[in-house]
Coordinates of C-alpha atoms in Angstrom, one line a residue:
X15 CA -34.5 39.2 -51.3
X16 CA -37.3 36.6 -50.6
X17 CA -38.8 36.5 -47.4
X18 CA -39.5 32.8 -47.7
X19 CA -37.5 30.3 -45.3
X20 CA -35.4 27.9 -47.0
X21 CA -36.4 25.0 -46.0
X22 CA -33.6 22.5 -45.7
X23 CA -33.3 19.4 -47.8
X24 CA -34.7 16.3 -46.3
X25 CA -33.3 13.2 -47.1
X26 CA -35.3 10.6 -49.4
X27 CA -38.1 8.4 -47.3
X28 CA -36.3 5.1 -48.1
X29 CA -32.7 6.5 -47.0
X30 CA -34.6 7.8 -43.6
X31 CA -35.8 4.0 -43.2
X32 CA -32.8 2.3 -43.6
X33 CA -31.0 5.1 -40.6
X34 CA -33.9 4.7 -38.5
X35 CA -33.5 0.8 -39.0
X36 CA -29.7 1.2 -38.1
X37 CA -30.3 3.3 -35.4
X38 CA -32.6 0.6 -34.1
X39 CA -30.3 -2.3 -34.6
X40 CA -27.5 -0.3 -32.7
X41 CA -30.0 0.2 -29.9
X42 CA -31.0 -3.5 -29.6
X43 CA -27.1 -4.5 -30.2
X44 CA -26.6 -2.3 -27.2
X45 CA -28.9 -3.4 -25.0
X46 CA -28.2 -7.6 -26.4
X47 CA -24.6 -6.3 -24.8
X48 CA -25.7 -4.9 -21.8
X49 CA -27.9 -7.7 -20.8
X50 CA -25.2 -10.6 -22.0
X51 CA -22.6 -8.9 -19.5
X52 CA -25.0 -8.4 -16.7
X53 CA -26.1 -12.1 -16.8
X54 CA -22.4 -13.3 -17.0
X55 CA -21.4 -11.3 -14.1
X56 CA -24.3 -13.4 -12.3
X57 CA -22.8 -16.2 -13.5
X58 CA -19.4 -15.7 -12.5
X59 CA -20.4 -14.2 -9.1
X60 CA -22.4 -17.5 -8.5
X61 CA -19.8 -20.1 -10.0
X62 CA -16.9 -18.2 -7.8
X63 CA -18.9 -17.8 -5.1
X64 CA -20.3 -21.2 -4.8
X65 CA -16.8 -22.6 -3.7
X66 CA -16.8 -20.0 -0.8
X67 CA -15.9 -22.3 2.4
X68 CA -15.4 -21.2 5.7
X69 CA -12.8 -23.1 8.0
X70 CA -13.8 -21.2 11.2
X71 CA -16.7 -20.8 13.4
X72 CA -16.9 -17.7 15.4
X73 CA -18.8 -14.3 15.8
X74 CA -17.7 -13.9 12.3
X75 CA -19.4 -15.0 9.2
X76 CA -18.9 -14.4 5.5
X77 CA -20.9 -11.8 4.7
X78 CA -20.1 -7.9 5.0
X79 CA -22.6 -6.9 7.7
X80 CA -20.7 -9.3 9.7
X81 CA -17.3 -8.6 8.8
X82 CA -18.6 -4.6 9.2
X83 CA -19.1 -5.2 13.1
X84 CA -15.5 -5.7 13.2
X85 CA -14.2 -2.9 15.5
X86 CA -10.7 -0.7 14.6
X87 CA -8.7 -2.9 17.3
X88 CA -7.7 -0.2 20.3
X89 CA -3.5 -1.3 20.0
X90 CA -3.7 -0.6 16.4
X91 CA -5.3 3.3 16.7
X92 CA -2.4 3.5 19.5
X93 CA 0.1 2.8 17.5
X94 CA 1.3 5.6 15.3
X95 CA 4.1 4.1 13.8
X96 CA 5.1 1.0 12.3
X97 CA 8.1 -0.9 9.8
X98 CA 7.5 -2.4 7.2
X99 CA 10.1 -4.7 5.1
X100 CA 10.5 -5.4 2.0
X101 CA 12.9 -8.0 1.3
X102 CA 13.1 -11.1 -1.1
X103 CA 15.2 -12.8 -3.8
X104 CA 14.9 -9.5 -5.8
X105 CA 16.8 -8.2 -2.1
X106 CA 19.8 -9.9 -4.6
X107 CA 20.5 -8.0 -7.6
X108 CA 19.4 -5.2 -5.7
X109 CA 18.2 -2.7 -9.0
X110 CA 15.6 -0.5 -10.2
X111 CA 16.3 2.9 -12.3
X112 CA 16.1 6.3 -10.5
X113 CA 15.1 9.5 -10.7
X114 CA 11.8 9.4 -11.3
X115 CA 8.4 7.5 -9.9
X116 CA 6.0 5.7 -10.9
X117 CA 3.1 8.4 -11.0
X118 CA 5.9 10.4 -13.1
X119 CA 6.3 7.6 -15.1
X120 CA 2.7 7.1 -15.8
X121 CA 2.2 10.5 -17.1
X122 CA 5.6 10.2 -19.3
X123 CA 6.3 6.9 -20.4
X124 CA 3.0 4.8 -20.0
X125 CA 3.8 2.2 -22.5
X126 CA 6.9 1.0 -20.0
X127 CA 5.5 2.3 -16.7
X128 CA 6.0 -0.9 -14.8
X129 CA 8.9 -2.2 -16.2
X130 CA 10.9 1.3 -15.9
X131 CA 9.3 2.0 -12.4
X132 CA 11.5 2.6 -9.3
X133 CA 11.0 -0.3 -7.5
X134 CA 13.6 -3.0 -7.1
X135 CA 11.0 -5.1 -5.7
X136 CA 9.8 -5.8 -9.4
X137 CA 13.0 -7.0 -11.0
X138 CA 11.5 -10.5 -12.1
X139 CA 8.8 -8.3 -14.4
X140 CA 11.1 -5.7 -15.7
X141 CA 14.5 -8.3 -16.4
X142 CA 11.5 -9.6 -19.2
X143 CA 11.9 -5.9 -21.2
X144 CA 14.9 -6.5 -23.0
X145 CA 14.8 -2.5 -23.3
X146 CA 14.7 -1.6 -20.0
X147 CA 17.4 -0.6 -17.8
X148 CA 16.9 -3.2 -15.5
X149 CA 17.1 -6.0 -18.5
X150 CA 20.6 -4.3 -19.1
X151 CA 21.9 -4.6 -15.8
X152 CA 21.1 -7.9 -15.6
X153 CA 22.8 -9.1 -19.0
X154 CA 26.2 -7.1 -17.7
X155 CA 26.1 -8.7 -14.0
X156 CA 24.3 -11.9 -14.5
X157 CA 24.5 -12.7 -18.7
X158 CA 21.2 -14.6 -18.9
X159 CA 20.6 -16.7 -15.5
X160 CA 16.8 -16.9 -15.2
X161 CA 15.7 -15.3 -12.0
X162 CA 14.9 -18.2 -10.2
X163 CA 18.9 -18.4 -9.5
X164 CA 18.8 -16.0 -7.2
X165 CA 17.3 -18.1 -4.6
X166 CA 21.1 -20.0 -4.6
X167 CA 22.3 -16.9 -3.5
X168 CA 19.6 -15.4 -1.4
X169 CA 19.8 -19.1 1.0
X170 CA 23.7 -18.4 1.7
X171 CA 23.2 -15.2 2.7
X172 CA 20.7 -16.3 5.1
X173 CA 23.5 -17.7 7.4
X174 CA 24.5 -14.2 8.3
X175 CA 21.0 -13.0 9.0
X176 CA 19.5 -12.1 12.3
X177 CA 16.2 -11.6 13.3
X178 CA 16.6 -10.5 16.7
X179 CA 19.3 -7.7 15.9
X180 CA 16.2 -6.6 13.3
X181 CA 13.7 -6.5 16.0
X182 CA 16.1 -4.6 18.5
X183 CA 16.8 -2.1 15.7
X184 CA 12.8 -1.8 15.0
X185 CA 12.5 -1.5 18.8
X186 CA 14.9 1.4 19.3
X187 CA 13.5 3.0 16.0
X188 CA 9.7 3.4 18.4
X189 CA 8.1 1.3 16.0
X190 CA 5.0 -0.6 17.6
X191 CA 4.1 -3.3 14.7
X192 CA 6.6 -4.7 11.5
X193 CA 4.8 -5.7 8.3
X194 CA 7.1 -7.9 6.8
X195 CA 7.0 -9.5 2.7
X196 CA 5.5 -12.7 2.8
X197 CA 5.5 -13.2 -0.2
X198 CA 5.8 -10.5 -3.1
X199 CA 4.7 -10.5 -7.0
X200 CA 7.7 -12.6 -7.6
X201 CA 5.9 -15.6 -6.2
X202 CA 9.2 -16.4 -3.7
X203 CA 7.4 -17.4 -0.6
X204 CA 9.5 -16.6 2.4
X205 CA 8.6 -19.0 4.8
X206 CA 8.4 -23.4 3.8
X207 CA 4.8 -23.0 2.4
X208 CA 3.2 -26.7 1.9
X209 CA 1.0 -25.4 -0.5
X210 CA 2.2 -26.7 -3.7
X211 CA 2.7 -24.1 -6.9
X212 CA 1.9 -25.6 -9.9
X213 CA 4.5 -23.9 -12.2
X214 CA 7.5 -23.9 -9.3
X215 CA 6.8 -26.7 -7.2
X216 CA 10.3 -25.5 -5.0
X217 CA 10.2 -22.3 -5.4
X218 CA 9.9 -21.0 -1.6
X219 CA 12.4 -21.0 1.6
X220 CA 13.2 -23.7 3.2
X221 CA 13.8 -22.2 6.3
X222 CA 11.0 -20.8 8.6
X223 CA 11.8 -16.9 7.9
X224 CA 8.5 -15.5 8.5
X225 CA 8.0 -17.7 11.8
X226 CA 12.0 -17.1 13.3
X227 CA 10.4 -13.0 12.5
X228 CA 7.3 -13.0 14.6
X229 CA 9.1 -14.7 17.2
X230 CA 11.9 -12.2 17.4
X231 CA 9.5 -9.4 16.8
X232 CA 7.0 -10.5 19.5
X233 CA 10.0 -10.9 21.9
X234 CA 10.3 -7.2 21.8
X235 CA 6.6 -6.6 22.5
X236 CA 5.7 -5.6 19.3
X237 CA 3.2 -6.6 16.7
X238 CA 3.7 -9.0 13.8
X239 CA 2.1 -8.2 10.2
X240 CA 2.3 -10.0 6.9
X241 CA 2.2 -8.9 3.5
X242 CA 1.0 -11.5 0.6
X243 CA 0.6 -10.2 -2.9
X244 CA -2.9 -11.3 -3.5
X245 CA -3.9 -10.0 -6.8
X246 CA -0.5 -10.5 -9.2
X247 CA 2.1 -13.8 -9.0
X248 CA 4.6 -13.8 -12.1
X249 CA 4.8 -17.3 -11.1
X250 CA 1.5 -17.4 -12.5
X251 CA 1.6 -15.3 -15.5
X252 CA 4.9 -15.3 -17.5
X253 CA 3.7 -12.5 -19.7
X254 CA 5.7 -9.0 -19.4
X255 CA 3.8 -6.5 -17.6
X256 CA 4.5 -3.1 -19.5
X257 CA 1.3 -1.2 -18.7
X258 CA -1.4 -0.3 -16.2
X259 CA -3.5 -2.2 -18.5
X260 CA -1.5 -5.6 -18.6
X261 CA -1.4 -5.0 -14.5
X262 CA -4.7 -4.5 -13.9
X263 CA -6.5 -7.3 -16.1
X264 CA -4.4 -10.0 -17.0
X265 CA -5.9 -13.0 -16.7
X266 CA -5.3 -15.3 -13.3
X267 CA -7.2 -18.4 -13.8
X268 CA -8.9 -21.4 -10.5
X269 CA -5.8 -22.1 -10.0
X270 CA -4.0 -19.3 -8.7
X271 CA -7.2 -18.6 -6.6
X272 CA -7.1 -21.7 -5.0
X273 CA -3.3 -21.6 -4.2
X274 CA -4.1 -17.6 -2.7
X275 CA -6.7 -18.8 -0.7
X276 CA -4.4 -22.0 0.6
X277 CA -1.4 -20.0 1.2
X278 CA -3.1 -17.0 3.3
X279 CA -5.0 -20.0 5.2
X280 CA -1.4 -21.0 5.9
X281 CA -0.2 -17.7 7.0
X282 CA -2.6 -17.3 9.1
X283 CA -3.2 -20.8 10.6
X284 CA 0.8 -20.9 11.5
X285 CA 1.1 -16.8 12.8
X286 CA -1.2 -15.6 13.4
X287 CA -0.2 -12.0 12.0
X288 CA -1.6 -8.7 13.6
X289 CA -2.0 -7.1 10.3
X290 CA -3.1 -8.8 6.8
X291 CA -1.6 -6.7 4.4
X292 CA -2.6 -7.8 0.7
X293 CA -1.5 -5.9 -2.1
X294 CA -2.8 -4.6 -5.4
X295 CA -6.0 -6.8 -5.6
X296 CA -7.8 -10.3 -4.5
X297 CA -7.9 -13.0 -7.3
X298 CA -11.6 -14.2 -6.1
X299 CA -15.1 -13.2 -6.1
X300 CA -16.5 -11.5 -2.9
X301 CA -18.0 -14.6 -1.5
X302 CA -14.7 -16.2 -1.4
X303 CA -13.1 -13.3 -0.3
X304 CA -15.3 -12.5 2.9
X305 CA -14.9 -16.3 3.9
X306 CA -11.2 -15.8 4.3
X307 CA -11.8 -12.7 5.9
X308 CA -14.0 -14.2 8.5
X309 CA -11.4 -17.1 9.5
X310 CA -9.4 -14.3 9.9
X311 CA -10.7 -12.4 12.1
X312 CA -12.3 -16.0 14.1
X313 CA -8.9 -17.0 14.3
X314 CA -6.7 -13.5 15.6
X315 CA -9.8 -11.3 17.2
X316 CA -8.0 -8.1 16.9
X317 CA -6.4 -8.2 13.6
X318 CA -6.7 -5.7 11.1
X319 CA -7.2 -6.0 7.0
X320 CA -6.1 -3.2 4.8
X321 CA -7.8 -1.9 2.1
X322 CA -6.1 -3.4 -0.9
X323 CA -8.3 -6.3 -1.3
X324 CA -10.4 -5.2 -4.6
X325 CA -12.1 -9.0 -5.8
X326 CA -12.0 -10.5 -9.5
X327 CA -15.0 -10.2 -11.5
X328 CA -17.1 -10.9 -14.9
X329 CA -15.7 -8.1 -16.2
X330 CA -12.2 -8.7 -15.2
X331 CA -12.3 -11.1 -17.0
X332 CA -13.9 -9.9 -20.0
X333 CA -10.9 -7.1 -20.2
X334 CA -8.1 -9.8 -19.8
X335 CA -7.9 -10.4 -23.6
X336 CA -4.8 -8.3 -25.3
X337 CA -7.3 -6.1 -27.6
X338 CA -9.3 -5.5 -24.4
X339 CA -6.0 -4.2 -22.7
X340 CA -5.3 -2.2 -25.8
X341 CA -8.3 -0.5 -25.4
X342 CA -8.2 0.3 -22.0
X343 CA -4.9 1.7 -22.4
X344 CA -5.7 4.0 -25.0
X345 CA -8.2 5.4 -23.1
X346 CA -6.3 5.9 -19.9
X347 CA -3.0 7.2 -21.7
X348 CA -3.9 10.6 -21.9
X349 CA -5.8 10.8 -19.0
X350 CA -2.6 10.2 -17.1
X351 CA -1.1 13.5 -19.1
X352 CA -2.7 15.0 -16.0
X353 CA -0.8 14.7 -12.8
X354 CA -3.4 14.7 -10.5
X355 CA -5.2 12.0 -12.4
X356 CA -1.4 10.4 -12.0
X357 CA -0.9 11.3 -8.3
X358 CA -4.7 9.9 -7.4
X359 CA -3.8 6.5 -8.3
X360 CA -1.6 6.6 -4.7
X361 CA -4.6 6.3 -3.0
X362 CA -6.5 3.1 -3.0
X363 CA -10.3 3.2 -3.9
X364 CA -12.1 2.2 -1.1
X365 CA -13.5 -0.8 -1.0
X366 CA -16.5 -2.8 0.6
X367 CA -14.6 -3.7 4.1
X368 CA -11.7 -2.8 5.1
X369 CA -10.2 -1.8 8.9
X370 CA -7.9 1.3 7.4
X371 CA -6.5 2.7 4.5
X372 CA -2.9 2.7 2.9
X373 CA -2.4 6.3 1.0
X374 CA 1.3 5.2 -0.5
X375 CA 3.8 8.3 -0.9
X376 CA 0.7 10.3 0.0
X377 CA -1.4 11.4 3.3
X378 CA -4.0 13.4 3.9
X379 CA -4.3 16.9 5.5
X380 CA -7.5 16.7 7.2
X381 CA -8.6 14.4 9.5
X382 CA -10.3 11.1 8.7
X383 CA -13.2 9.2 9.7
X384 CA -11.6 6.5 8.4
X385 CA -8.3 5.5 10.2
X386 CA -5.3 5.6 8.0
X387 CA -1.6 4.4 7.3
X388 CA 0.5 6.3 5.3
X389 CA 3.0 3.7 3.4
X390 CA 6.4 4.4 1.8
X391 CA 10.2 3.8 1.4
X392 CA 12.9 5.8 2.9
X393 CA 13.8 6.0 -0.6
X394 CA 11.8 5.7 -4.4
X395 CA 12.2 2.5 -3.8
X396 CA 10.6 -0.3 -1.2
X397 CA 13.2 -3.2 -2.0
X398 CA 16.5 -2.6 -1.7
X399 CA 18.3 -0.7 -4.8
X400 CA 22.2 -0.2 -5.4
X401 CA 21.3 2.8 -7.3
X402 CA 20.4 4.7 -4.6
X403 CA 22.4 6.8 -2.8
X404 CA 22.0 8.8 0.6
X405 CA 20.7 11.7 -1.6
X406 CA 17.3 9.5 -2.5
X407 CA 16.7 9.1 0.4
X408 CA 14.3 11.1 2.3
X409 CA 15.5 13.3 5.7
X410 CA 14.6 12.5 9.1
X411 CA 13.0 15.7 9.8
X412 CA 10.3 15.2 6.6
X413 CA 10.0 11.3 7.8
X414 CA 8.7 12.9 11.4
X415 CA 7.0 15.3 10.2
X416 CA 4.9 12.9 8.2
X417 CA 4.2 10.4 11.5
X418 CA 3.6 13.5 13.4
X419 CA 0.8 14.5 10.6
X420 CA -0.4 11.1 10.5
X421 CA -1.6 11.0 14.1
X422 CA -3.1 14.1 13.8
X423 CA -5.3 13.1 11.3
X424 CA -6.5 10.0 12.6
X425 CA -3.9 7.7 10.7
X426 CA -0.5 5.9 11.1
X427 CA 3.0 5.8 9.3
X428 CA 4.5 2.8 8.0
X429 CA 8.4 3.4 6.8
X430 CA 9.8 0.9 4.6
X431 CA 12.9 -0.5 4.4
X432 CA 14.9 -2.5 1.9
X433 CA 17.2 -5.2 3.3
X434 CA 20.0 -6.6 1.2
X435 CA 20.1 -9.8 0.2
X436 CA 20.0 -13.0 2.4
X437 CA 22.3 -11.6 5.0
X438 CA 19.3 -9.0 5.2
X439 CA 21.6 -6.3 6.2
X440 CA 19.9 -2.9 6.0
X441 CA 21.4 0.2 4.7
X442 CA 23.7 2.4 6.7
X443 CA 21.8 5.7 5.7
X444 CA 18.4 3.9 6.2
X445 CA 19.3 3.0 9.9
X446 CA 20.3 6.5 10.3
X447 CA 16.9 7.5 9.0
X448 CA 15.1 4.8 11.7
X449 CA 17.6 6.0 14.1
X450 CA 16.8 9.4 13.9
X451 CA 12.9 9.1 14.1
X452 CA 13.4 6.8 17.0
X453 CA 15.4 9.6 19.2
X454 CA 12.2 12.0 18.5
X455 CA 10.1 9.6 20.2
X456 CA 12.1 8.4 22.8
X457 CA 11.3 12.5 23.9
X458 CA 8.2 12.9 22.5
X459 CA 6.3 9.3 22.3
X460 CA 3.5 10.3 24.2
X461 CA 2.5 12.5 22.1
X462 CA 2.0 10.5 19.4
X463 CA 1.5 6.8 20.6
X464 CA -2.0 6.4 22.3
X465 CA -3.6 9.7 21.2
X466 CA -6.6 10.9 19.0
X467 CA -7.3 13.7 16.5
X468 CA -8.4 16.9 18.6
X469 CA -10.9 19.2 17.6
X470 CA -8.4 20.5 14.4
X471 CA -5.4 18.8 12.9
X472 CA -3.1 21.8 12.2
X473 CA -2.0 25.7 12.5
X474 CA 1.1 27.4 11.5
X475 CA 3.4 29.5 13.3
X476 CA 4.3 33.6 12.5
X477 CA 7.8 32.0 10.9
X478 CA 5.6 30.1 8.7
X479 CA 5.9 26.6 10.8
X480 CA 3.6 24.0 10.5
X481 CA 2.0 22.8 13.4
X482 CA -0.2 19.6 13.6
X483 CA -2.1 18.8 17.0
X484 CA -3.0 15.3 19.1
X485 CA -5.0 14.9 22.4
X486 CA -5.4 12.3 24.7
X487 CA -7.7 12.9 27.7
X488 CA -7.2 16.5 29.1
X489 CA -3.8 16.8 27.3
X490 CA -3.4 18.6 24.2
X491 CA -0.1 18.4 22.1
X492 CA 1.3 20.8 20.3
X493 CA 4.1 19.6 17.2
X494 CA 6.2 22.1 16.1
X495 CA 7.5 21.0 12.6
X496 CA 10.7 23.3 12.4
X497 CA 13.6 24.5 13.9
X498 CA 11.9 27.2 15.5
X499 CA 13.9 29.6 18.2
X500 CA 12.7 31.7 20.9
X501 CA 8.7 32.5 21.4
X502 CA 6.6 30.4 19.0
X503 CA 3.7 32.3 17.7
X504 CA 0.9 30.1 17.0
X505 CA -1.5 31.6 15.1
X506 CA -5.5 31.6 14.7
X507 CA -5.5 29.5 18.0
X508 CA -6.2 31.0 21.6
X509 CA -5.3 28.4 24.1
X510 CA -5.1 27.7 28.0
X511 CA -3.9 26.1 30.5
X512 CA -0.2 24.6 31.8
X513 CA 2.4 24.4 29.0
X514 CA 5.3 21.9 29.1
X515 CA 7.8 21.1 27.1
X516 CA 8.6 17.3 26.5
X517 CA 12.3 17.8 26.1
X518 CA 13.6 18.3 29.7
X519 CA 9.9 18.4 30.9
X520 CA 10.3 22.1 30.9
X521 CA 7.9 24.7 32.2
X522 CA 6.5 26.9 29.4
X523 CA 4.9 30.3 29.7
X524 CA 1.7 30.8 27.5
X525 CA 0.2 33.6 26.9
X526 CA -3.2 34.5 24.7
X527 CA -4.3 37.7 22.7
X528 CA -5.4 38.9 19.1
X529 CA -6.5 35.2 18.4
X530 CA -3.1 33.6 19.3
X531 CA -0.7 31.8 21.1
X532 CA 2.6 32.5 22.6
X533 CA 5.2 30.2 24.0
X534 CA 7.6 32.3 25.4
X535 CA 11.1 31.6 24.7
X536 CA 9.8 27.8 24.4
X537 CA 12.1 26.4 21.5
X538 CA 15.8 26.2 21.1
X539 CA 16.3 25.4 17.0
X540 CA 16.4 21.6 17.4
X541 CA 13.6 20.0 14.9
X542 CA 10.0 18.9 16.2
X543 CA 9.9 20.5 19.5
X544 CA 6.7 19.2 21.4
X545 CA 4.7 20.7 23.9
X546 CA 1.8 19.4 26.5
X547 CA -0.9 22.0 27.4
X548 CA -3.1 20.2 30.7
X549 CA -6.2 21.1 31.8
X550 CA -6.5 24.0 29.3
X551 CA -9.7 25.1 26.6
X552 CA -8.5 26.1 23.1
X553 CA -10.5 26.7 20.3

């Protein structure tokens, strides 16, 4: 055998040349690319941004260090839990599929996602997939009346609703704020905007809904919030939306930004809301954005903005195009194979500002520096939906549970529910479900309105019980999240001090040892019991 090395084959000089050449032109391609899309995002930023216009003056000005200094208003960290209502023209047919969600859905049927999701509140997309389930319904019960009829039917309802019985029922429920639909994806807008929509000039109430709320919610002393579907209006774009793709990027163009802009200048210039909710996205640029944002908070001081306000951009724009959306589908398709890529898109990605953050169907199990609102319906669905029966909807005990973890970990609950049409009558079983929640607090309120994350958020018992914590001042609360009977065993806690428990403001006996807690004979099998500890050390 030789012991020479083979050498390997080289190939000829000319063929090396004309690779090198194409490697080069690649490279200068590339960088042609990158600089092209850098320069039009300047361009973009700087023709949005130049019709930024402030209509306030105050302590704050368009620009984030500004808007930063905005402090978490004190009401808003008190109050633990809130209602939110979704409830429109699409409160009418009343339909979505069930049995599944939309994460599920994302994973399994991406090509349909949005048009087979299980929220009733999108019927005006998915009645445009002649495939879908909702498309069928609507042929059996309504043959092909365009959407828009609805509002006929929506308006005669609305002579049978009652804002006031809405507020008691919120009221007796221990909600402190409602966030209420000003206007959804639809484009319906639920109060008689004067901002003119150039592809349905009429297409909005004609009676003052939003304003007849905040005056009946206010009545009861609580606070008013509006939610406006900044960054999609099907008003606006007739298209179907099938995918995350067509969601995400299809193209909104001045004049849908200028009609956003108007309209939440209106909201807020006639109510003032405690809470701007805006949903999915924000039509403009940054500039435009933070302007609003400033007349905002000028105009209602201690108002809060969630975090759902992620701006338009070059590139936005740039991926609006139908191959563009293709391509970005592809890509994401399998990623969503993986449920907890599926499940993360429940979380919003932060963005610049923002007062608090709006997990949906989610929470977190560790407390936040960032204050937090869990958001979701009583059932799969946020508008109302037929389909659903008691069994979709989710128990009481799991609904307190999930306030009671909230204000442990330095966040807020905000339950939805899904009025029926125009008579906005809400669901037996979903007033049973407010009902129930609002009996726990009536007990134990002070445990969860007006307190702050202590020094951990949870334990568990020796019956395998969760247990979350809160603390306001010297007081600690303990949340027992079971039917537990007899002593409760907390353990890897030692703690001190006088025990009470809120139900009957009974006496407790604590005892410590081994790196636990005892509450003897402290809990009698109903759900949630809650106990004070004052003047106590734990660790």
């Amino acid at each position: 055998m030789s012991s020479e090395l083979i050498q390997p084959q080289q190939p000829p000089k000319k063929k090396r040349h004309r690779i090198r050449r194409a490697f080069g032109g690649l490279v200068v391609l590339a960088l042609a690319l990158v600089l092209v899309f850098l320069a039009g995002t300047k361009i973009w930023a700087w023709q949005d941004g130049r019709k930024a216009e402030m209509t306030t003056s105050g302590p704050y000005t368009a620009d984030l260090k500004s808007l930063n200094k905005h402090p978490l208003p004190k009401w808003f960290q008190d109050a633990k839990f809130g209602v939110m209502i979704h409830w429109g023209l699409y409160s009418v047919p009343g339909y979505a599929p069930t049995g599944t969600t939309f994460n599920k859905l994302l994973e399994t049927q991406y090509d349909h996602a949005i048009t087979r999701n299980p929220y009733a509140e999108d019927y005006a997309n998915a009645m445009k997939d002649p495939t879908s389930p909702t498309a069928k319904f609507h042929r059996e019960h309504y043959g092909d009346a365009p959407y828009a009829d609805f509002a006929k039917t929506f308006t005669a309802g609305l002579t049978h609703w009652n804002p006031d019985q809405w507020a008691a029922q919120f009221k007796a429920a221990g909600a402190s704020y409602v966030v209420v639909t000003a206007k959804y994806a639809d484009g319906y807008s639920m109060w008689p905007t004067a901002v003119r929509n150039p592809h349905a000039p009429d297409f909005h109430a004609q009676r003052d809904l939003m304003g007849e709320l905040a005056t009946a919610v206010r009545k009861q002393g609580l606070k008013f919030g509006m939610y406006y579907s900044g960054g999609v209006d099907w008003t606006f774009q007739q298209k179907v939306v099938q995918t995350l793709g067509d969601y995400s990027y299809l193209r909104y163009g001045e004049d849908y930004r200028r009609y956003a802009i108007d309209q939440m200048h209106e909201l807020i210039d006639r109510y003032k809301p405690d809470i701007l909710w805006n949903d999915i996205s924000w039509p403009t640029g940054s500039k435009r954005l933070y302007s609003l944002i400033a007349d905002y908070y000028n105009t209602v001081p201690e108002g809060v903005v969630d975090d759902r306000w992620r701006t338009a951009s070059f590139g936005s724009q740039v991926m609006s195009p139908k191959p563009m959306r293709w391509g970005f589908d592809t890509l994401m398709k399998p990623l969503f194979k993986n449920k907890d890529v599926a499940d993360s898109i429940s979380t919003p990605a932060d963005v610049p500002h923002s007062d608090f953050r709006t997990p949906e169907y989610t929470d977190f199990d560790s407390i936040q520096a960032k204050f937090w609102q869990q958001d979701r319906g009583i059932g799969g669905s946020f508008g109302y939906n037929r389909a659903e029966t008691e069994a979709d909807y989710a128990k009481t005990p799991d609904l307190i549970a999930s306030l009671a973890k909230a204000a442990a970990n330095n966040g807020a609950f905000l339950l939805n529910v899904g009025p029926s049409g125009g008579e906005g009558k809400i669901v037996p079983a979903q007033l049973s479900c407010l009902t129930g929640v609002g009996s726990w607090l009536r007990t134990n309120r002070e445990a969860m309105n007006g307190t702050r994350p202590w020094t951990r958020s949870s334990t568990t018992t020796a019956a395998g019980d969760k247990v979350v914590f809160t603390a306001r001042g010297n007081d600690l609360y303990v949340v027992v999240l079971g039917n537990p009977k007899g002593d409760i065993v907390l353990n890897d806690v030692s703690l001190s001090g006088k025990a009470t428990r809120l139900s009957g403001n009974t006496a407790v006996q604590l005892t410590i040892g081994g790196g636990k807690t005892v509450l003897k004979a402290a809990a009698d099998g109903r759900y949630g019991p809650v106990f004070r500890i004052t003047d106590g050390a734990g660790q």
